[in-house]
Amino acid sequence: FDMHPILYQAYYNFDHYDKLEGGCIPYNNMENLTPNLREYPMWKTLHTKHKGSKVHWGLLSWRWRDKTGIEAAVFKQWIIDNPGYDVYHIDPFKFTNKQYNNLWVQGGQWVVGMLDFARILFPKLGITTPPENIIYSNEQWLTCNYYVGNTVFWDGWMEFLEKSLEICYAEPRLKYYLLEAYGIGPLYNGKPVPNFPFVVERLSSLYVYMNSNIKVKSYYGDELNA
């Protein structure tokens, strides 16, 4: 694989553009036809663009620096300096995994109904272990969608995400929670949003948990494993 990763950074208005990092490719999402779906439509576009290539790529938020406190160029160089992985990520809340077994349990503390949602979804994905009993490794906490992966990661992740969404859309309780349950989760930029982005954020961690063949490197992994 080509170890010169491509980092895109999305912006939704010109104020966001001023916060973009050097070394990132600006991704113009000012039209933003489906705002409640967050990164999902952009991922689909970029996945189609890079499908089958040997490059690692990722889509960072315009709030990257505010959340991580790290220059994107430093993150990019860290990826280059650590070859051999399918996906690289940074968890800006690096000690959260010391408090909870996994992101679904953590979500149950912050997003009303998240564990109940997982209890319905997991059996439909073939997972028989109750969500509260699943324990993620330090590397499996893919929070904030801050990850850069190769085609092995993205092909599998997008397939898993599409499958999960199809299941949710076919089950009225899951679909309602995902797309229509406004105001029962945290505010996003001061506004209530449905739970779609909070669920998708947790599905990426579930994907790498379920697929041990995916080689994952966490920015803080060595520190947390020490």
JSON list of C-alpha atoms in Angstrom, two decimals:
[
{"chain": "A", "resi": 1, "resn": "PHE", "atom": "CA", "xyz": [0.00, 0.00, 0.00]},
{"chain": "A", "resi": 2, "resn": "ASP", "atom": "CA", "xyz": [1.04, 3.61, -0.69]},
{"chain": "A", "resi": 3, "resn": "MET", "atom": "CA", "xyz": [2.09, 5.17, 2.61]},
{"chain": "A", "resi": 4, "resn": "HIS", "atom": "CA", "xyz": [1.40, 8.74, 1.52]},
{"chain": "A", "resi": 5, "resn": "PRO", "atom": "CA", "xyz": [-2.10, 9.02, 2.95]},
{"chain": "A", "resi": 6, "resn": "ILE", "atom": "CA", "xyz": [-4.68, 11.44, 1.62]},
{"chain": "A", "resi": 7, "resn": "LEU", "atom": "CA", "xyz": [-6.47, 13.44, 4.31]},
{"chain": "A", "resi": 8, "resn": "TYR", "atom": "CA", "xyz": [-9.62, 15.27, 3.28]},
{"chain": "A", "resi": 9, "resn": "GLN", "atom": "CA", "xyz": [-11.15, 17.87, 5.54]},
{"chain": "A", "resi": 10, "resn": "ALA", "atom": "CA", "xyz": [-14.79, 18.80, 5.12]},
{"chain": "A", "resi": 11, "resn": "TYR", "atom": "CA", "xyz": [-16.13, 22.32, 5.42]},
{"chain": "A", "resi": 12, "resn": "TYR", "atom": "CA", "xyz": [-19.76, 23.42, 5.50]},
{"chain": "A", "resi": 13, "resn": "ASN", "atom": "CA", "xyz": [-19.34, 27.20, 5.20]},
{"chain": "A", "resi": 14, "resn": "PHE", "atom": "CA", "xyz": [-16.55, 29.71, 4.65]},
{"chain": "A", "resi": 15, "resn": "ASP", "atom": "CA", "xyz": [-16.03, 30.18, 8.39]},
{"chain": "A", "resi": 16, "resn": "HIS", "atom": "CA", "xyz": [-15.11, 26.49, 8.58]},
{"chain": "A", "resi": 17, "resn": "TYR", "atom": "CA", "xyz": [-12.71, 26.88, 5.65]},
{"chain": "A", "resi": 18, "resn": "ASP", "atom": "CA", "xyz": [-10.52, 29.19, 7.71]},
{"chain": "A", "resi": 19, "resn": "LYS", "atom": "CA", "xyz": [-9.95, 26.35, 10.20]},
{"chain": "A", "resi": 20, "resn": "LEU", "atom": "CA", "xyz": [-8.75, 23.78, 7.68]},
{"chain": "A", "resi": 21, "resn": "GLU", "atom": "CA", "xyz": [-5.32, 22.25, 8.17]},
{"chain": "A", "resi": 22, "resn": "GLY", "atom": "CA", "xyz": [-2.35, 22.49, 5.88]},
{"chain": "A", "resi": 23, "resn": "GLY", "atom": "CA", "xyz": [-1.69, 19.21, 4.13]},
{"chain": "A", "resi": 24, "resn": "CYS", "atom": "CA", "xyz": [-5.39, 18.34, 3.95]},
{"chain": "A", "resi": 25, "resn": "ILE", "atom": "CA", "xyz": [-7.49, 18.48, 0.81]},
{"chain": "A", "resi": 26, "resn": "PRO", "atom": "CA", "xyz": [-10.54, 20.73, 1.38]},
{"chain": "A", "resi": 27, "resn": "TYR", "atom": "CA", "xyz": [-13.83, 18.89, 0.79]},
{"chain": "A", "resi": 28, "resn": "ASN", "atom": "CA", "xyz": [-16.59, 21.30, -0.14]},
{"chain": "A", "resi": 29, "resn": "ASN", "atom": "CA", "xyz": [-19.80, 20.18, 1.55]},
{"chain": "A", "resi": 30, "resn": "MET", "atom": "CA", "xyz": [-21.52, 23.57, 1.64]},
{"chain": "A", "resi": 31, "resn": "GLU", "atom": "CA", "xyz": [-24.50, 22.22, -0.33]},
{"chain": "A", "resi": 32, "resn": "ASN", "atom": "CA", "xyz": [-24.96, 19.60, 2.42]},
{"chain": "A", "resi": 33, "resn": "LEU", "atom": "CA", "xyz": [-28.25, 18.18, 1.15]},
{"chain": "A", "resi": 34, "resn": "THR", "atom": "CA", "xyz": [-28.58, 15.63, 3.97]},
{"chain": "A", "resi": 35, "resn": "PRO", "atom": "CA", "xyz": [-27.10, 17.29, 7.09]},
{"chain": "A", "resi": 36, "resn": "ASN", "atom": "CA", "xyz": [-28.44, 14.71, 9.53]},
{"chain": "A", "resi": 37, "resn": "LEU", "atom": "CA", "xyz": [-26.41, 11.99, 7.80]},
{"chain": "A", "resi": 38, "resn": "ARG", "atom": "CA", "xyz": [-23.16, 13.82, 8.57]},
{"chain": "A", "resi": 39, "resn": "GLU", "atom": "CA", "xyz": [-20.11, 12.16, 6.91]},
{"chain": "A", "resi": 40, "resn": "TYR", "atom": "CA", "xyz": [-21.97, 9.21, 5.38]},
{"chain": "A", "resi": 41, "resn": "PRO", "atom": "CA", "xyz": [-22.69, 10.72, 1.91]},
{"chain": "A", "resi": 42, "resn": "MET", "atom": "CA", "xyz": [-19.12, 12.03, 1.67]},
{"chain": "A", "resi": 43, "resn": "TRP", "atom": "CA", "xyz": [-17.69, 8.64, 2.60]},
{"chain": "A", "resi": 44, "resn": "LYS", "atom": "CA", "xyz": [-19.72, 7.04, -0.18]},
{"chain": "A", "resi": 45, "resn": "THR", "atom": "CA", "xyz": [-18.38, 9.54, -2.72]},
{"chain": "A", "resi": 46, "resn": "LEU", "atom": "CA", "xyz": [-14.77, 9.16, -1.60]},
{"chain": "A", "resi": 47, "resn": "HIS", "atom": "CA", "xyz": [-15.04, 5.37, -1.34]},
{"chain": "A", "resi": 48, "resn": "THR", "atom": "CA", "xyz": [-16.19, 5.24, -4.97]},
{"chain": "A", "resi": 49, "resn": "LYS", "atom": "CA", "xyz": [-13.32, 7.54, -5.96]},
{"chain": "A", "resi": 50, "resn": "HIS", "atom": "CA", "xyz": [-10.62, 5.48, -4.22]},
{"chain": "A", "resi": 51, "resn": "LYS", "atom": "CA", "xyz": [-12.08, 1.98, -4.51]},
{"chain": "A", "resi": 52, "resn": "GLY", "atom": "CA", "xyz": [-9.39, -0.49, -5.51]},
{"chain": "A", "resi": 53, "resn": "SER", "atom": "CA", "xyz": [-6.54, 1.98, -5.02]},
{"chain": "A", "resi": 54, "resn": "LYS", "atom": "CA", "xyz": [-3.53, 1.38, -2.80]},
{"chain": "A", "resi": 55, "resn": "VAL", "atom": "CA", "xyz": [-3.82, 4.67, -0.93]},
{"chain": "A", "resi": 56, "resn": "HIS", "atom": "CA", "xyz": [-4.91, 5.25, 2.67]},
{"chain": "A", "resi": 57, "resn": "TRP", "atom": "CA", "xyz": [-7.47, 8.02, 2.93]},
{"chain": "A", "resi": 58, "resn": "GLY", "atom": "CA", "xyz": [-9.72, 9.58, 5.51]},
{"chain": "A", "resi": 59, "resn": "LEU", "atom": "CA", "xyz": [-12.19, 12.41, 6.01]},
{"chain": "A", "resi": 60, "resn": "LEU", "atom": "CA", "xyz": [-11.47, 14.73, 8.93]},
{"chain": "A", "resi": 61, "resn": "SER", "atom": "CA", "xyz": [-13.80, 17.24, 10.53]},
{"chain": "A", "resi": 62, "resn": "TRP", "atom": "CA", "xyz": [-13.18, 20.97, 10.25]},
{"chain": "A", "resi": 63, "resn": "ARG", "atom": "CA", "xyz": [-13.11, 20.79, 14.06]},
{"chain": "A", "resi": 64, "resn": "TRP", "atom": "CA", "xyz": [-10.13, 18.42, 13.99]},
{"chain": "A", "resi": 65, "resn": "ARG", "atom": "CA", "xyz": [-7.68, 20.72, 15.77]},
{"chain": "A", "resi": 66, "resn": "ASP", "atom": "CA", "xyz": [-10.25, 21.84, 18.36]},
{"chain": "A", "resi": 67, "resn": "LYS", "atom": "CA", "xyz": [-11.00, 18.23, 19.31]},
{"chain": "A", "resi": 68, "resn": "THR", "atom": "CA", "xyz": [-7.59, 16.58, 19.06]},
{"chain": "A", "resi": 69, "resn": "GLY", "atom": "CA", "xyz": [-5.21, 19.45, 19.80]},
{"chain": "A", "resi": 70, "resn": "ILE", "atom": "CA", "xyz": [-2.87, 17.89, 17.22]},
{"chain": "A", "resi": 71, "resn": "GLU", "atom": "CA", "xyz": [-1.88, 19.19, 13.80]},
{"chain": "A", "resi": 72, "resn": "ALA", "atom": "CA", "xyz": [-3.21, 17.03, 10.98]},
{"chain": "A", "resi": 73, "resn": "ALA", "atom": "CA", "xyz": [0.32, 17.03, 9.53]},
{"chain": "A", "resi": 74, "resn": "VAL", "atom": "CA", "xyz": [1.59, 15.37, 12.73]},
{"chain": "A", "resi": 75, "resn": "PHE", "atom": "CA", "xyz": [-1.11, 12.70, 12.49]},
{"chain": "A", "resi": 76, "resn": "LYS", "atom": "CA", "xyz": [-0.27, 12.17, 8.82]},
{"chain": "A", "resi": 77, "resn": "GLN", "atom": "CA", "xyz": [3.45, 11.76, 9.57]},
{"chain": "A", "resi": 78, "resn": "TRP", "atom": "CA", "xyz": [2.64, 9.31, 12.36]},
{"chain": "A", "resi": 79, "resn": "ILE", "atom": "CA", "xyz": [0.77, 7.17, 9.81]},
{"chain": "A", "resi": 80, "resn": "ILE", "atom": "CA", "xyz": [3.75, 7.27, 7.46]},
{"chain": "A", "resi": 81, "resn": "ASP", "atom": "CA", "xyz": [6.09, 6.33, 10.31]},
{"chain": "A", "resi": 82, "resn": "ASN", "atom": "CA", "xyz": [3.97, 3.29, 11.25]},
{"chain": "A", "resi": 83, "resn": "PRO", "atom": "CA", "xyz": [3.37, 1.28, 8.06]},
{"chain": "A", "resi": 84, "resn": "GLY", "atom": "CA", "xyz": [1.58, -2.04, 7.87]},
{"chain": "A", "resi": 85, "resn": "TYR", "atom": "CA", "xyz": [-1.92, -1.27, 9.17]},
{"chain": "A", "resi": 86, "resn": "ASP", "atom": "CA", "xyz": [-5.29, -1.15, 7.45]},
{"chain": "A", "resi": 87, "resn": "VAL", "atom": "CA", "xyz": [-6.65, 1.74, 9.49]},
{"chain": "A", "resi": 88, "resn": "TYR", "atom": "CA", "xyz": [-5.15, 4.43, 11.70]},
{"chain": "A", "resi": 89, "resn": "HIS", "atom": "CA", "xyz": [-7.19, 6.49, 14.12]},
{"chain": "A", "resi": 90, "resn": "ILE", "atom": "CA", "xyz": [-7.02, 8.93, 16.97]},
{"chain": "A", "resi": 91, "resn": "ASP", "atom": "CA", "xyz": [-9.40, 9.00, 19.92]},
{"chain": "A", "resi": 92, "resn": "PRO", "atom": "CA", "xyz": [-9.41, 12.54, 21.36]},
{"chain": "A", "resi": 93, "resn": "PHE", "atom": "CA", "xyz": [-11.11, 11.14, 24.49]},
{"chain": "A", "resi": 94, "resn": "LYS", "atom": "CA", "xyz": [-8.28, 8.71, 25.08]},
{"chain": "A", "resi": 95, "resn": "PHE", "atom": "CA", "xyz": [-9.13, 7.64, 28.63]},
{"chain": "A", "resi": 96, "resn": "THR", "atom": "CA", "xyz": [-12.80, 6.88, 27.98]},
{"chain": "A", "resi": 97, "resn": "ASN", "atom": "CA", "xyz": [-11.93, 3.23, 27.43]},
{"chain": "A", "resi": 98, "resn": "LYS", "atom": "CA", "xyz": [-10.78, 3.02, 31.05]},
{"chain": "A", "resi": 99, "resn": "GLN", "atom": "CA", "xyz": [-14.33, 3.86, 32.19]},
{"chain": "A", "resi": 100, "resn": "TYR", "atom": "CA", "xyz": [-16.51, 1.72, 29.89]},
{"chain": "A", "resi": 101, "resn": "ASN", "atom": "CA", "xyz": [-16.37, -1.71, 28.24]},
{"chain": "A", "resi": 102, "resn": "ASN", "atom": "CA", "xyz": [-17.19, -0.29, 24.82]},
{"chain": "A", "resi": 103, "resn": "LEU", "atom": "CA", "xyz": [-18.68, 2.68, 22.99]},
{"chain": "A", "resi": 104, "resn": "TRP", "atom": "CA", "xyz": [-22.24, 1.36, 23.24]},
{"chain": "A", "resi": 105, "resn": "VAL", "atom": "CA", "xyz": [-22.04, 1.32, 27.02]},
{"chain": "A", "resi": 106, "resn": "GLN", "atom": "CA", "xyz": [-20.43, 4.77, 26.94]},
{"chain": "A", "resi": 107, "resn": "GLY", "atom": "CA", "xyz": [-23.22, 5.90, 24.60]},
{"chain": "A", "resi": 108, "resn": "GLY", "atom": "CA", "xyz": [-25.81, 4.59, 27.01]},
{"chain": "A", "resi": 109, "resn": "GLN", "atom": "CA", "xyz": [-24.62, 7.20, 29.49]},
{"chain": "A", "resi": 110, "resn": "TRP", "atom": "CA", "xyz": [-24.88, 10.11, 27.05]},
{"chain": "A", "resi": 111, "resn": "VAL", "atom": "CA", "xyz": [-27.44, 9.21, 24.38]},
{"chain": "A", "resi": 112, "resn": "VAL", "atom": "CA", "xyz": [-30.80, 8.08, 25.72]},
{"chain": "A", "resi": 113, "resn": "GLY", "atom": "CA", "xyz": [-31.79, 4.64, 24.44]},
{"chain": "A", "resi": 114, "resn": "MET", "atom": "CA", "xyz": [-28.44, 3.68, 22.87]},
{"chain": "A", "resi": 115, "resn": "LEU", "atom": "CA", "xyz": [-28.10, 0.38, 24.74]},
{"chain": "A", "resi": 116, "resn": "ASP", "atom": "CA", "xyz": [-31.71, -0.57, 24.04]},
{"chain": "A", "resi": 117, "resn": "PHE", "atom": "CA", "xyz": [-31.02, 0.14, 20.36]},
{"chain": "A", "resi": 118, "resn": "ALA", "atom": "CA", "xyz": [-27.94, -2.11, 20.48]},
{"chain": "A", "resi": 119, "resn": "ARG", "atom": "CA", "xyz": [-29.88, -4.91, 22.17]},
{"chain": "A", "resi": 120, "resn": "ILE", "atom": "CA", "xyz": [-32.26, -5.00, 19.21]},
{"chain": "A", "resi": 121, "resn": "LEU", "atom": "CA", "xyz": [-29.62, -4.56, 16.50]},
{"chain": "A", "resi": 122, "resn": "PHE", "atom": "CA", "xyz": [-26.90, -6.94, 17.70]},
{"chain": "A", "resi": 123, "resn": "PRO", "atom": "CA", "xyz": [-28.84, -10.22, 17.28]},
{"chain": "A", "resi": 124, "resn": "LYS", "atom": "CA", "xyz": [-29.78, -9.12, 13.76]},
{"chain": "A", "resi": 125, "resn": "LEU", "atom": "CA", "xyz": [-26.05, -8.80, 13.05]},
{"chain": "A", "resi": 126, "resn": "GLY", "atom": "CA", "xyz": [-25.41, -12.26, 14.45]},
{"chain": "A", "resi": 127, "resn": "ILE", "atom": "CA", "xyz": [-23.99, -11.03, 17.76]},
{"chain": "A", "resi": 128, "resn": "THR", "atom": "CA", "xyz": [-25.25, -13.13, 20.66]},
{"chain": "A", "resi": 129, "resn": "THR", "atom": "CA", "xyz": [-23.25, -11.40, 23.41]},
{"chain": "A", "resi": 130, "resn": "PRO", "atom": "CA", "xyz": [-25.19, -8.63, 25.21]},
{"chain": "A", "resi": 131, "resn": "PRO", "atom": "CA", "xyz": [-23.72, -5.25, 24.25]},
{"chain": "A", "resi": 132, "resn": "GLU", "atom": "CA", "xyz": [-22.76, -4.38, 27.82]},
{"chain": "A", "resi": 133, "resn": "ASN", "atom": "CA", "xyz": [-20.59, -7.53, 28.03]},
{"chain": "A", "resi": 134, "resn": "ILE", "atom": "CA", "xyz": [-18.47, -6.83, 24.96]},
{"chain": "A", "resi": 135, "resn": "ILE", "atom": "CA", "xyz": [-15.02, -5.48, 25.80]},
{"chain": "A", "resi": 136, "resn": "TYR", "atom": "CA", "xyz": [-13.13, -3.45, 23.21]},
{"chain": "A", "resi": 137, "resn": "SER", "atom": "CA", "xyz": [-9.36, -3.34, 23.09]},
{"chain": "A", "resi": 138, "resn": "ASN", "atom": "CA", "xyz": [-7.70, 0.09, 23.17]},
{"chain": "A", "resi": 139, "resn": "GLU", "atom": "CA", "xyz": [-7.29, -0.04, 19.40]},
{"chain": "A", "resi": 140, "resn": "GLN", "atom": "CA", "xyz": [-11.00, -0.60, 18.78]},
{"chain": "A", "resi": 141, "resn": "TRP", "atom": "CA", "xyz": [-12.25, 2.75, 20.09]},
{"chain": "A", "resi": 142, "resn": "LEU", "atom": "CA", "xyz": [-12.82, 4.51, 16.77]},
{"chain": "A", "resi": 143, "resn": "THR", "atom": "CA", "xyz": [-14.49, 7.63, 18.16]},
{"chain": "A", "resi": 144, "resn": "CYS", "atom": "CA", "xyz": [-15.36, 10.78, 16.21]},
{"chain": "A", "resi": 145, "resn": "ASN", "atom": "CA", "xyz": [-14.84, 9.06, 12.84]},
{"chain": "A", "resi": 146, "resn": "TYR", "atom": "CA", "xyz": [-11.20, 10.22, 12.93]},
{"chain": "A", "resi": 147, "resn": "TYR", "atom": "CA", "xyz": [-9.68, 7.40, 10.91]},
{"chain": "A", "resi": 148, "resn": "VAL", "atom": "CA", "xyz": [-7.60, 6.90, 7.79]},
{"chain": "A", "resi": 149, "resn": "GLY", "atom": "CA", "xyz": [-7.81, 3.53, 6.08]},
{"chain": "A", "resi": 150, "resn": "ASN", "atom": "CA", "xyz": [-6.90, 1.54, 3.00]},
{"chain": "A", "resi": 151, "resn": "THR", "atom": "CA", "xyz": [-9.25, -0.23, 0.64]},
{"chain": "A", "resi": 152, "resn": "VAL", "atom": "CA", "xyz": [-9.32, -3.33, 2.88]},
{"chain": "A", "resi": 153, "resn": "PHE", "atom": "CA", "xyz": [-10.75, -1.22, 5.69]},
{"chain": "A", "resi": 154, "resn": "TRP", "atom": "CA", "xyz": [-13.05, 0.97, 3.61]},
{"chain": "A", "resi": 155, "resn": "ASP", "atom": "CA", "xyz": [-14.51, -1.84, 1.47]},
{"chain": "A", "resi": 156, "resn": "GLY", "atom": "CA", "xyz": [-15.39, -3.88, 4.53]},
{"chain": "A", "resi": 157, "resn": "TRP", "atom": "CA", "xyz": [-16.55, -0.94, 6.62]},
{"chain": "A", "resi": 158, "resn": "MET", "atom": "CA", "xyz": [-18.84, 0.50, 3.96]},
{"chain": "A", "resi": 159, "resn": "GLU", "atom": "CA", "xyz": [-20.32, -2.95, 3.29]},
{"chain": "A", "resi": 160, "resn": "PHE", "atom": "CA", "xyz": [-20.94, -3.46, 7.01]},
{"chain": "A", "resi": 161, "resn": "LEU", "atom": "CA", "xyz": [-22.42, 0.02, 7.38]},
{"chain": "A", "resi": 162, "resn": "GLU", "atom": "CA", "xyz": [-24.79, -0.47, 4.43]},
{"chain": "A", "resi": 163, "resn": "LYS", "atom": "CA", "xyz": [-25.88, -3.84, 5.82]},
{"chain": "A", "resi": 164, "resn": "SER", "atom": "CA", "xyz": [-26.47, -2.35, 9.27]},
{"chain": "A", "resi": 165, "resn": "LEU", "atom": "CA", "xyz": [-28.49, 0.55, 7.86]},
{"chain": "A", "resi": 166, "resn": "GLU", "atom": "CA", "xyz": [-30.64, -1.82, 5.78]},
{"chain": "A", "resi": 167, "resn": "ILE", "atom": "CA", "xyz": [-31.43, -3.77, 8.94]},
{"chain": "A", "resi": 168, "resn": "CYS", "atom": "CA", "xyz": [-32.30, -0.57, 10.77]},
{"chain": "A", "resi": 169, "resn": "TYR", "atom": "CA", "xyz": [-34.51, 0.76, 7.99]},
{"chain": "A", "resi": 170, "resn": "ALA", "atom": "CA", "xyz": [-36.45, -2.55, 7.95]},
{"chain": "A", "resi": 171, "resn": "GLU", "atom": "CA", "xyz": [-37.13, -2.48, 11.71]},
{"chain": "A", "resi": 172, "resn": "PRO", "atom": "CA", "xyz": [-39.51, 0.37, 12.71]},
{"chain": "A", "resi": 173, "resn": "ARG", "atom": "CA", "xyz": [-38.05, 0.83, 16.21]},
{"chain": "A", "resi": 174, "resn": "LEU", "atom": "CA", "xyz": [-34.50, 1.03, 14.91]},
{"chain": "A", "resi": 175, "resn": "LYS", "atom": "CA", "xyz": [-35.44, 3.30, 12.02]},
{"chain": "A", "resi": 176, "resn": "TYR", "atom": "CA", "xyz": [-37.29, 5.70, 14.29]},
{"chain": "A", "resi": 177, "resn": "TYR", "atom": "CA", "xyz": [-34.38, 5.86, 16.72]},
{"chain": "A", "resi": 178, "resn": "LEU", "atom": "CA", "xyz": [-31.90, 6.37, 13.91]},
{"chain": "A", "resi": 179, "resn": "LEU", "atom": "CA", "xyz": [-33.67, 8.99, 11.82]},
{"chain": "A", "resi": 180, "resn": "GLU", "atom": "CA", "xyz": [-36.57, 10.54, 13.72]},
{"chain": "A", "resi": 181, "resn": "ALA", "atom": "CA", "xyz": [-35.85, 10.58, 17.44]},
{"chain": "A", "resi": 182, "resn": "TYR", "atom": "CA", "xyz": [-34.89, 14.23, 17.79]},
{"chain": "A", "resi": 183, "resn": "GLY", "atom": "CA", "xyz": [-33.96, 15.70, 21.10]},
{"chain": "A", "resi": 184, "resn": "ILE", "atom": "CA", "xyz": [-33.25, 12.52, 23.05]},
{"chain": "A", "resi": 185, "resn": "GLY", "atom": "CA", "xyz": [-29.50, 12.68, 22.55]},
{"chain": "A", "resi": 186, "resn": "PRO", "atom": "CA", "xyz": [-26.87, 15.38, 23.07]},
{"chain": "A", "resi": 187, "resn": "LEU", "atom": "CA", "xyz": [-27.00, 18.69, 21.24]},
{"chain": "A", "resi": 188, "resn": "TYR", "atom": "CA", "xyz": [-24.72, 19.11, 18.24]},
{"chain": "A", "resi": 189, "resn": "ASN", "atom": "CA", "xyz": [-23.48, 22.66, 17.78]},
{"chain": "A", "resi": 190, "resn": "GLY", "atom": "CA", "xyz": [-26.33, 23.75, 20.04]},
{"chain": "A", "resi": 191, "resn": "LYS", "atom": "CA", "xyz": [-29.04, 21.97, 18.07]},
{"chain": "A", "resi": 192, "resn": "PRO", "atom": "CA", "xyz": [-30.84, 18.67, 18.65]},
{"chain": "A", "resi": 193, "resn": "VAL", "atom": "CA", "xyz": [-30.14, 16.04, 16.01]},
{"chain": "A", "resi": 194, "resn": "PRO", "atom": "CA", "xyz": [-31.43, 12.51, 15.42]},
{"chain": "A", "resi": 195, "resn": "ASN", "atom": "CA", "xyz": [-29.23, 9.66, 16.53]},
{"chain": "A", "resi": 196, "resn": "PHE", "atom": "CA", "xyz": [-27.85, 8.68, 13.11]},
{"chain": "A", "resi": 197, "resn": "PRO", "atom": "CA", "xyz": [-24.32, 10.10, 13.60]},
{"chain": "A", "resi": 198, "resn": "PHE", "atom": "CA", "xyz": [-24.03, 8.73, 17.15]},
{"chain": "A", "resi": 199, "resn": "VAL", "atom": "CA", "xyz": [-24.99, 5.23, 16.00]},
{"chain": "A", "resi": 200, "resn": "VAL", "atom": "CA", "xyz": [-22.73, 5.27, 12.94]},
{"chain": "A", "resi": 201, "resn": "GLU", "atom": "CA", "xyz": [-19.83, 6.40, 15.10]},
{"chain": "A", "resi": 202, "resn": "ARG", "atom": "CA", "xyz": [-20.30, 3.29, 17.20]},
{"chain": "A", "resi": 203, "resn": "LEU", "atom": "CA", "xyz": [-20.81, 0.97, 14.24]},
{"chain": "A", "resi": 204, "resn": "SER", "atom": "CA", "xyz": [-17.26, 1.62, 13.00]},
{"chain": "A", "resi": 205, "resn": "SER", "atom": "CA", "xyz": [-15.83, 0.38, 16.30]},
{"chain": "A", "resi": 206, "resn": "LEU", "atom": "CA", "xyz": [-18.17, -2.60, 16.18]},
{"chain": "A", "resi": 207, "resn": "TYR", "atom": "CA", "xyz": [-16.93, -3.39, 12.67]},
{"chain": "A", "resi": 208, "resn": "VAL", "atom": "CA", "xyz": [-13.26, -3.62, 13.70]},
{"chain": "A", "resi": 209, "resn": "TYR", "atom": "CA", "xyz": [-14.25, -5.58, 16.82]},
{"chain": "A", "resi": 210, "resn": "MET", "atom": "CA", "xyz": [-16.05, -8.14, 14.64]},
{"chain": "A", "resi": 211, "resn": "ASN", "atom": "CA", "xyz": [-13.26, -8.33, 12.07]},
{"chain": "A", "resi": 212, "resn": "SER", "atom": "CA", "xyz": [-9.99, -9.20, 13.77]},
{"chain": "A", "resi": 213, "resn": "ASN", "atom": "CA", "xyz": [-8.29, -9.46, 10.36]},
{"chain": "A", "resi": 214, "resn": "ILE", "atom": "CA", "xyz": [-8.41, -5.66, 10.13]},
{"chain": "A", "resi": 215, "resn": "LYS", "atom": "CA", "xyz": [-5.08, -4.34, 11.40]},
{"chain": "A", "resi": 216, "resn": "VAL", "atom": "CA", "xyz": [-5.75, -1.27, 13.55]},
{"chain": "A", "resi": 217, "resn": "LYS", "atom": "CA", "xyz": [-3.28, 1.29, 14.88]},
{"chain": "A", "resi": 218, "resn": "SER", "atom": "CA", "xyz": [-4.39, 3.78, 17.53]},
{"chain": "A", "resi": 219, "resn": "TYR", "atom": "CA", "xyz": [-2.50, 7.05, 17.99]},
{"chain": "A", "resi": 220, "resn": "TYR", "atom": "CA", "xyz": [-2.57, 6.61, 21.75]},
{"chain": "A", "resi": 221, "resn": "GLY", "atom": "CA", "xyz": [-2.52, 2.81, 21.70]},
{"chain": "A", "resi": 222, "resn": "ASP", "atom": "CA", "xyz": [1.04, 2.36, 22.94]},
{"chain": "A", "resi": 223, "resn": "GLU", "atom": "CA", "xyz": [0.47, 4.84, 25.75]},
{"chain": "A", "resi": 224, "resn": "LEU", "atom": "CA", "xyz": [-2.78, 3.18, 26.84]},
{"chain": "A", "resi": 225, "resn": "ASN", "atom": "CA", "xyz": [-1.32, -0.31, 26.62]},
{"chain": "A", "resi": 226, "resn": "ALA", "atom": "CA", "xyz": [1.69, 0.62, 28.77]}
]
